[in-house]
Amino acid sequence: MSDQQQSPDLQQRVDDLLASHDPETTPPAIFLGAQYDAGLAWVHFPQGRGGLGLSRGRQVEVDERLEAAGAPRPDFARNSIGLGMAAPTILAFGSQELQERYLRPLFACTEIWCQLFSEPGAGSDLAAVATRAVPDGDEWVVDGQKVWTSGAHNADFAILVARTDTSVPKHAGLTYFLVDMRDPGIEIRPLRQITGEAEFNEVFLTGVRVPDHNRVGTVGEGWKVATTTLNNERVAISAGNDREAGQIGLVTERWRTDPSVRTPGNHTELMQWWVETEVTRLAGERLRQGLEAGQPGPESSAMKLAFAQQAQQVTGFALELAPEEGLTYHDWTMVRPEGGSFLGHGPGFRYLRAKGNSIEGGTSEIMRNIVAERVLGLPPDHRPDKGIPFKDVPR
Amino acid sequence: MTDLLYTDVEESLRSSVRSTLQRSLDEGLPARLYDEPDTDVSALWQALAGQLGLAGLLVPESLGGVGAGAREAAVVLEELGRAVAPVPFLTSAVIATTALLQAGDEQHLPTLASGERTAVLVLPWTARRGAWSAVSGSAEPVAGALGADLFLVPTTGEGGGTSLRAYGRDEVELEPIVSLDMTRPLARVTVTGQGDEIASGAGAEAAVDAALAAGAALLASEQLGLAQWCLETTVEYAKTRVQFARPIGSFQAIKHRLADLYLLLVSAQAAARQAAGTLADGDLRGAHAARGTHSVAPQGAAEQQIAQAVAQAFCSDAAVRAAEEALQLHGGIGMTWEAPVHTRLKRAKADQLALGTPDRHRSDLAVLVDLPAS
Ligand SMILES: Cc1cc2nc3c(=O)[nH]c(=O)nc-3n(C[C@H](O)[C@H](O)[C@H](O)COP(=O)(O)OP(=O)(O)OC[C@H]3O[C@@H](n4cnc5c(N)ncnc54)[C@H](O)[C@@H]3O)c2cc1C
């Protein structure tokens, strides 16, 4: 932002990157690899890990210039989980070896990631995961079932939360791993969504072998590590910092170009959504400025909640705005998409897909609980399983 | 005051429709229609139309119908809405039938009443009373056209006035449109033949307006039934789904949401009943008046129109909200194709856009109750 000092060194590095790698002709993976090596991938990451140890807010200075130069950008549609969640978690808790092995190809998007957290019995109550990881020499053997795994069919690696100890209360018995999705013990079955697409999957893990050095954090520390992932996920889902970015932008464009949608009632509603998305954008910007080099905390839940509400209201409004078109749909054919998209296809798809925004990455009800309990400090709900060893909780 | 409760006759009609649907409608069918739009669903309509006589519910006995009224049709629509049944009851047995009745037709109604043939009023599915224009050449998106035998098209007649004409299946071309709600799929209808005039001038316009008004009035009952299914299904789910070692329905956050939804549906039910009841009262008065003229007493007509605008402004949003809440409270499962919630959401959203959006009905209402916008 304008009130931030332009660092001559940072600008010099961008100049050097652009001079050594023509942004127009360099293949994306090579360009992004070079961007990582120059410390310009995530400037708030340490040197040698794609960053320069600067404050988080400085990244825009890099991104704006690269964008203007037409440089390749990381593929968020395909690798949002890698970029938004795995990377900050590996940085915060992963060994040096894991950081060196995984961060660079992750940023270059030559390795795609998915998230093996949710299970049929453990959604909002993520700490109740039942997938077991049992030690065997210097490996772990993983058995269980995951569900709603977005992009598992495109992924090379996964972040996994599994139970390593059933004799302690649920939060204490979890451990976090990085898993190779090409392991023969992994079976992926498409799960179709209300949009017609199968963006997510069921994943069955049978005797999957994970080397101990792919553990992130200590044994039993999985809940803390996963919370870091989830807080980053909530920031990633609600990211977007341009005015009229996202769903509202599609509506404002329609409004400006198509007088037939303009009625007084619609106008009042449009302006109401415009103001709300604008202030949410500003609140998101404040959150980002406040974050600096640190990890996002529970406050990110409030942003994710606001984002989901607006995406749903605005996409619903878009159908009412042009009802003849709203009654139609682009295509119901079942496909397994390359990447997730909230803004693609027609207005009907966007309306239906936005329904997932208040469920994925933690539901809006859970976001409210987090705000109430962790931000406002209200007393927690009664939890009958509190303090009881996982194996003794009736299921 | 209009009777806002259900009579015993209406309740027994409801239970026969519900049990026929339970027998004849496979629960997976609505979702299957998205992949296989050509699935033959005629057996379901035959069961409802032929065996229960629903096709001729609004048609007088003298023309082979049941001679019932809007209140009974509303109850049928509540049940069809619950099940998102893919049948042309609203488009043929309510809307097109009302147009023919209003136009004084005696030729086509007997074959519609018997369920042998179905008809459709060819206008965009967003049309509403007083806000439609004559079709020149083709119209889209039209609901209920695919599978129909008789096409009622408001056209511009020779003198420039409206001519409501009936066309056979071989006098129109149909192009299916991929629809948000494939349980009521849309089409583009192009007129290719000559057709026969059913009504002209003011009579034709009155017939179309009456048809759209009846459609809007009774759509509210479909929306109500759909919304009630969403509430009941979600309440059941909240009792059985366990997270944090508790049924999710034991969390007050969930309880209050469902209680609010219940309150919303209490109001939606009153609004839908008022629209059906005033429509039925108008028919009764109309039965004593001359055929083909505007038959409802002025006072009754205003009440009817207010009730319709209120019902559409309210029930459209209520049904969408119920379906959205159902999806949300089912969590990830609600986002799947496998769970039936999405078929309700798609119908609810399409119904909200059908026969005038809530925004349009609020503008109509503003005029009716003398609250000008500026
Ligand atoms: C599009 C999409 C993509 C996804 N992608 C992934 C992925 O890639 N990887 C992955 O691991 N997971 C993924 N998920 C799963 C997602 O994180 C879970 O669906 C979510 O956490 C909710 O869990 P659940 O589905 O089991 O619902 P439940 O937890 O059963 O929730 C059902 C309802 O109960 C409410 N509820 C639950 N507990 C409480 C409470 N204490 N107080 C109040 N209300 C409560 C919920 O808010 C919800 O409305 C995805 C989900 C969606 C929809």
Short mmCIF file of N, CA, C and O in Angstrom, two decimals, chain A residues 28-90:
data_model
loop_
_atom_site.label_atom_id
_atom_site.label_comp_id
_atom_site.label_asym_id
_atom_site.label_seq_id
_atom_site.Cartn_x
_atom_site.Cartn_y
_atom_site.Cartn_z
N PRO A 28 6.12 -21.11 -16.96
CA PRO A 28 5.68 -20.77 -15.61
C PRO A 28 6.49 -21.46 -14.50
O PRO A 28 6.90 -20.80 -13.54
N ALA A 29 6.72 -22.76 -14.63
CA ALA A 29 7.40 -23.48 -13.54
C ALA A 29 8.81 -22.92 -13.32
O ALA A 29 9.27 -22.79 -12.19
N ILE A 30 9.48 -22.57 -14.43
CA ILE A 30 10.86 -22.05 -14.31
C ILE A 30 10.82 -20.65 -13.71
O ILE A 30 11.60 -20.32 -12.82
N PHE A 31 9.90 -19.85 -14.19
CA PHE A 31 9.81 -18.48 -13.67
C PHE A 31 9.51 -18.51 -12.17
O PHE A 31 10.14 -17.82 -11.37
N LEU A 32 8.53 -19.31 -11.79
CA LEU A 32 8.12 -19.35 -10.38
C LEU A 32 9.24 -19.91 -9.50
O LEU A 32 9.45 -19.45 -8.38
N GLY A 33 9.97 -20.88 -10.04
CA GLY A 33 11.11 -21.41 -9.30
C GLY A 33 12.14 -20.31 -9.05
O GLY A 33 12.69 -20.17 -7.95
N ALA A 34 12.38 -19.50 -10.08
CA ALA A 34 13.34 -18.41 -9.94
C ALA A 34 12.81 -17.35 -8.97
O ALA A 34 13.56 -16.77 -8.18
N GLN A 35 11.52 -17.12 -9.01
CA GLN A 35 10.91 -16.17 -8.07
C GLN A 35 11.11 -16.65 -6.63
O GLN A 35 11.45 -15.88 -5.74
N TYR A 36 10.94 -17.96 -6.46
CA TYR A 36 11.15 -18.56 -5.13
C TYR A 36 12.62 -18.37 -4.71
O TYR A 36 12.89 -17.92 -3.60
N ASP A 37 13.52 -18.67 -5.61
CA ASP A 37 14.95 -18.58 -5.27
C ASP A 37 15.34 -17.14 -4.93
O ASP A 37 16.24 -16.91 -4.13
N ALA A 38 14.66 -16.17 -5.56
CA ALA A 38 14.98 -14.77 -5.30
C ALA A 38 14.35 -14.27 -4.00
O ALA A 38 14.49 -13.10 -3.64
N GLY A 39 13.61 -15.14 -3.31
CA GLY A 39 12.98 -14.74 -2.05
C GLY A 39 11.72 -13.92 -2.26
O GLY A 39 11.26 -13.19 -1.37
N LEU A 40 11.15 -14.02 -3.45
CA LEU A 40 10.01 -13.18 -3.79
C LEU A 40 8.69 -13.96 -3.83
O LEU A 40 7.66 -13.45 -4.25
N ALA A 41 8.74 -15.24 -3.40
CA ALA A 41 7.51 -16.04 -3.40
C ALA A 41 6.61 -15.59 -2.26
O ALA A 41 5.43 -15.26 -2.46
N TRP A 42 7.15 -15.59 -1.06
CA TRP A 42 6.44 -15.13 0.13
C TRP A 42 7.46 -14.30 0.90
O TRP A 42 8.28 -14.87 1.64
N VAL A 43 7.47 -12.99 0.72
CA VAL A 43 8.57 -12.18 1.28
C VAL A 43 8.66 -12.30 2.79
O VAL A 43 9.70 -12.06 3.39
N HIS A 44 7.55 -12.71 3.43
CA HIS A 44 7.59 -12.83 4.89
C HIS A 44 8.17 -14.17 5.35
O HIS A 44 8.38 -14.38 6.53
N PHE A 45 8.41 -15.09 4.41
CA PHE A 45 9.10 -16.33 4.76
C PHE A 45 10.60 -16.01 4.90
O PHE A 45 11.08 -15.01 4.38
N PRO A 46 11.37 -16.89 5.60
CA PRO A 46 12.80 -16.62 5.76
C PRO A 46 13.57 -16.76 4.45
O PRO A 46 13.08 -17.38 3.50
N GLN A 47 14.75 -16.21 4.46
CA GLN A 47 15.65 -16.38 3.31
C GLN A 47 15.93 -17.86 3.10
O GLN A 47 16.04 -18.62 4.05
N GLY A 48 16.01 -18.24 1.84
CA GLY A 48 16.24 -19.65 1.54
C GLY A 48 14.97 -20.48 1.56
O GLY A 48 14.98 -21.67 1.24
N ARG A 49 13.83 -19.89 1.96
CA ARG A 49 12.54 -20.60 1.98
C ARG A 49 11.53 -19.85 1.14
O ARG A 49 10.35 -19.80 1.46
N GLY A 50 12.02 -19.18 0.12
CA GLY A 50 11.11 -18.44 -0.75
C GLY A 50 10.84 -17.03 -0.28
O GLY A 50 10.02 -16.33 -0.86
N GLY A 51 11.52 -16.60 0.81
CA GLY A 51 11.25 -15.27 1.35
C GLY A 51 12.49 -14.49 1.68
O GLY A 51 13.62 -14.89 1.36
N LEU A 52 12.23 -13.34 2.32
CA LEU A 52 13.33 -12.43 2.68
C LEU A 52 13.20 -11.98 4.13
O LEU A 52 13.90 -11.06 4.57
N GLY A 53 12.28 -12.58 4.87
CA GLY A 53 12.09 -12.19 6.26
C GLY A 53 11.52 -10.79 6.42
O GLY A 53 11.72 -10.14 7.42
N LEU A 54 10.80 -10.32 5.40
CA LEU A 54 10.17 -9.00 5.50
C LEU A 54 8.76 -9.15 6.06
O LEU A 54 8.30 -10.26 6.34
N SER A 55 8.05 -8.02 6.18
CA SER A 55 6.69 -8.14 6.70
C SER A 55 5.77 -8.60 5.57
O SER A 55 6.01 -8.34 4.39
N ARG A 56 4.71 -9.26 5.97
CA ARG A 56 3.77 -9.87 5.03
C ARG A 56 3.19 -8.85 4.04
O ARG A 56 3.00 -9.15 2.86
N GLY A 57 2.95 -7.65 4.55
CA GLY A 57 2.32 -6.62 3.73
C GLY A 57 3.16 -6.21 2.53
O GLY A 57 2.65 -5.64 1.57
N ARG A 58 4.44 -6.53 2.57
CA ARG A 58 5.32 -6.10 1.48
C ARG A 58 5.13 -6.93 0.21
O ARG A 58 5.61 -6.55 -0.87
N GLN A 59 4.46 -8.06 0.34
CA GLN A 59 4.30 -8.94 -0.82
C GLN A 59 3.61 -8.23 -1.99
O GLN A 59 3.93 -8.47 -3.15
N VAL A 60 2.67 -7.32 -1.66
CA VAL A 60 1.94 -6.65 -2.74
C VAL A 60 2.86 -5.87 -3.67
O VAL A 60 2.62 -5.78 -4.87
N GLU A 61 3.95 -5.34 -3.07
CA GLU A 61 4.89 -4.58 -3.92
C GLU A 61 5.46 -5.48 -5.02
O GLU A 61 5.64 -5.06 -6.16
N VAL A 62 5.73 -6.72 -4.65
CA VAL A 62 6.26 -7.69 -5.62
C VAL A 62 5.15 -8.09 -6.60
O VAL A 62 5.32 -8.03 -7.83
N ASP A 63 4.01 -8.46 -6.03
CA ASP A 63 2.94 -9.00 -6.87
C ASP A 63 2.44 -7.98 -7.89
O ASP A 63 2.17 -8.33 -9.05
N GLU A 64 2.33 -6.72 -7.46
CA GLU A 64 1.85 -5.70 -8.39
C GLU A 64 2.79 -5.56 -9.58
O GLU A 64 2.36 -5.46 -10.73
N ARG A 65 4.09 -5.57 -9.29
CA ARG A 65 5.05 -5.40 -10.39
C ARG A 65 5.08 -6.61 -11.31
O ARG A 65 5.15 -6.47 -12.54
N LEU A 66 5.01 -7.80 -10.72
CA LEU A 66 5.03 -9.00 -11.56
C LEU A 66 3.77 -9.06 -12.42
O LEU A 66 3.81 -9.44 -13.59
N GLU A 67 2.68 -8.68 -11.82
CA GLU A 67 1.42 -8.67 -12.57
C GLU A 67 1.53 -7.71 -13.75
O GLU A 67 1.17 -8.05 -14.88
N ALA A 68 2.03 -6.51 -13.48
CA ALA A 68 2.16 -5.50 -14.53
C ALA A 68 3.07 -6.00 -15.65
O ALA A 68 2.86 -5.69 -16.83
N ALA A 69 4.07 -6.80 -15.28
CA ALA A 69 5.00 -7.30 -16.30
C ALA A 69 4.44 -8.53 -17.03
O ALA A 69 5.07 -9.06 -17.93
N GLY A 70 3.26 -8.97 -16.63
CA GLY A 70 2.66 -10.13 -17.29
C GLY A 70 3.36 -11.43 -16.95
O GLY A 70 3.35 -12.39 -17.73
N ALA A 71 3.95 -11.48 -15.75
CA ALA A 71 4.69 -12.69 -15.36
C ALA A 71 3.73 -13.82 -15.00
O ALA A 71 2.60 -13.56 -14.58
N PRO A 72 4.18 -15.08 -15.14
CA PRO A 72 3.32 -16.20 -14.71
C PRO A 72 3.03 -16.12 -13.22
O PRO A 72 3.89 -15.74 -12.44
N ARG A 73 1.80 -16.45 -12.84
CA ARG A 73 1.41 -16.45 -11.44
C ARG A 73 1.19 -17.88 -10.97
O ARG A 73 0.83 -18.74 -11.79
N PRO A 74 1.37 -18.15 -9.69
CA PRO A 74 1.08 -19.51 -9.20
C PRO A 74 -0.39 -19.84 -9.48
O PRO A 74 -1.24 -18.95 -9.44
N ASP A 75 -0.65 -21.10 -9.77
CA ASP A 75 -1.98 -21.52 -10.19
C ASP A 75 -2.86 -21.80 -8.96
O ASP A 75 -2.93 -22.92 -8.47
N PHE A 76 -3.54 -20.75 -8.49
CA PHE A 76 -4.34 -20.89 -7.28
C PHE A 76 -5.52 -21.83 -7.48
O PHE A 76 -5.96 -22.50 -6.55
N ALA A 77 -6.04 -21.87 -8.69
CA ALA A 77 -7.20 -22.72 -8.91
C ALA A 77 -6.83 -24.19 -8.65
O ALA A 77 -7.59 -24.94 -8.06
N ARG A 78 -5.63 -24.59 -9.09
CA ARG A 78 -5.26 -26.00 -8.94
C ARG A 78 -4.58 -26.27 -7.61
O ARG A 78 -4.67 -27.38 -7.09
N ASN A 79 -3.86 -25.29 -7.10
CA ASN A 79 -3.02 -25.58 -5.93
C ASN A 79 -3.33 -24.67 -4.75
O ASN A 79 -2.43 -24.30 -4.00
N SER A 80 -4.59 -24.34 -4.57
CA SER A 80 -4.92 -23.43 -3.46
C SER A 80 -4.55 -24.05 -2.12
O SER A 80 -4.14 -23.34 -1.20
N ILE A 81 -4.69 -25.35 -1.99
CA ILE A 81 -4.40 -25.98 -0.71
C ILE A 81 -2.90 -25.97 -0.44
O ILE A 81 -2.45 -25.68 0.67
N GLY A 82 -2.12 -26.21 -1.48
CA GLY A 82 -0.67 -26.13 -1.31
C GLY A 82 -0.24 -24.72 -0.92
O GLY A 82 0.44 -24.50 0.09
N LEU A 83 -0.67 -23.77 -1.74
CA LEU A 83 -0.20 -22.39 -1.55
C LEU A 83 -0.78 -21.75 -0.30
O LEU A 83 -0.07 -21.08 0.44
N GLY A 84 -2.06 -21.98 -0.06
CA GLY A 84 -2.72 -21.27 1.02
C GLY A 84 -2.57 -21.95 2.37
O GLY A 84 -2.64 -21.29 3.41
N MET A 85 -2.39 -23.26 2.37
CA MET A 85 -2.44 -23.98 3.66
C MET A 85 -1.19 -24.79 3.95
O MET A 85 -0.62 -24.71 5.03
N ALA A 86 -0.77 -25.62 2.98
CA ALA A 86 0.37 -26.50 3.26
C ALA A 86 1.63 -25.66 3.49
O ALA A 86 2.38 -25.90 4.45
N ALA A 87 1.86 -24.67 2.62
CA ALA A 87 3.10 -23.91 2.71
C ALA A 87 3.28 -23.24 4.08
O ALA A 87 4.31 -23.46 4.74
N PRO A 88 2.31 -22.44 4.55
CA PRO A 88 2.54 -21.81 5.85
C PRO A 88 2.67 -22.82 6.99
O PRO A 88 3.38 -22.56 7.98
N THR A 89 2.00 -23.96 6.87
CA THR A 89 2.09 -24.96 7.94
C THR A 89 3.46 -25.62 7.94
O THR A 89 4.08 -25.82 9.00
N ILE A 90 3.94 -25.96 6.75
CA ILE A 90 5.26 -26.59 6.66
C ILE A 90 6.33 -25.61 7.16
O ILE A 90 7.27 -25.98 7.86
#
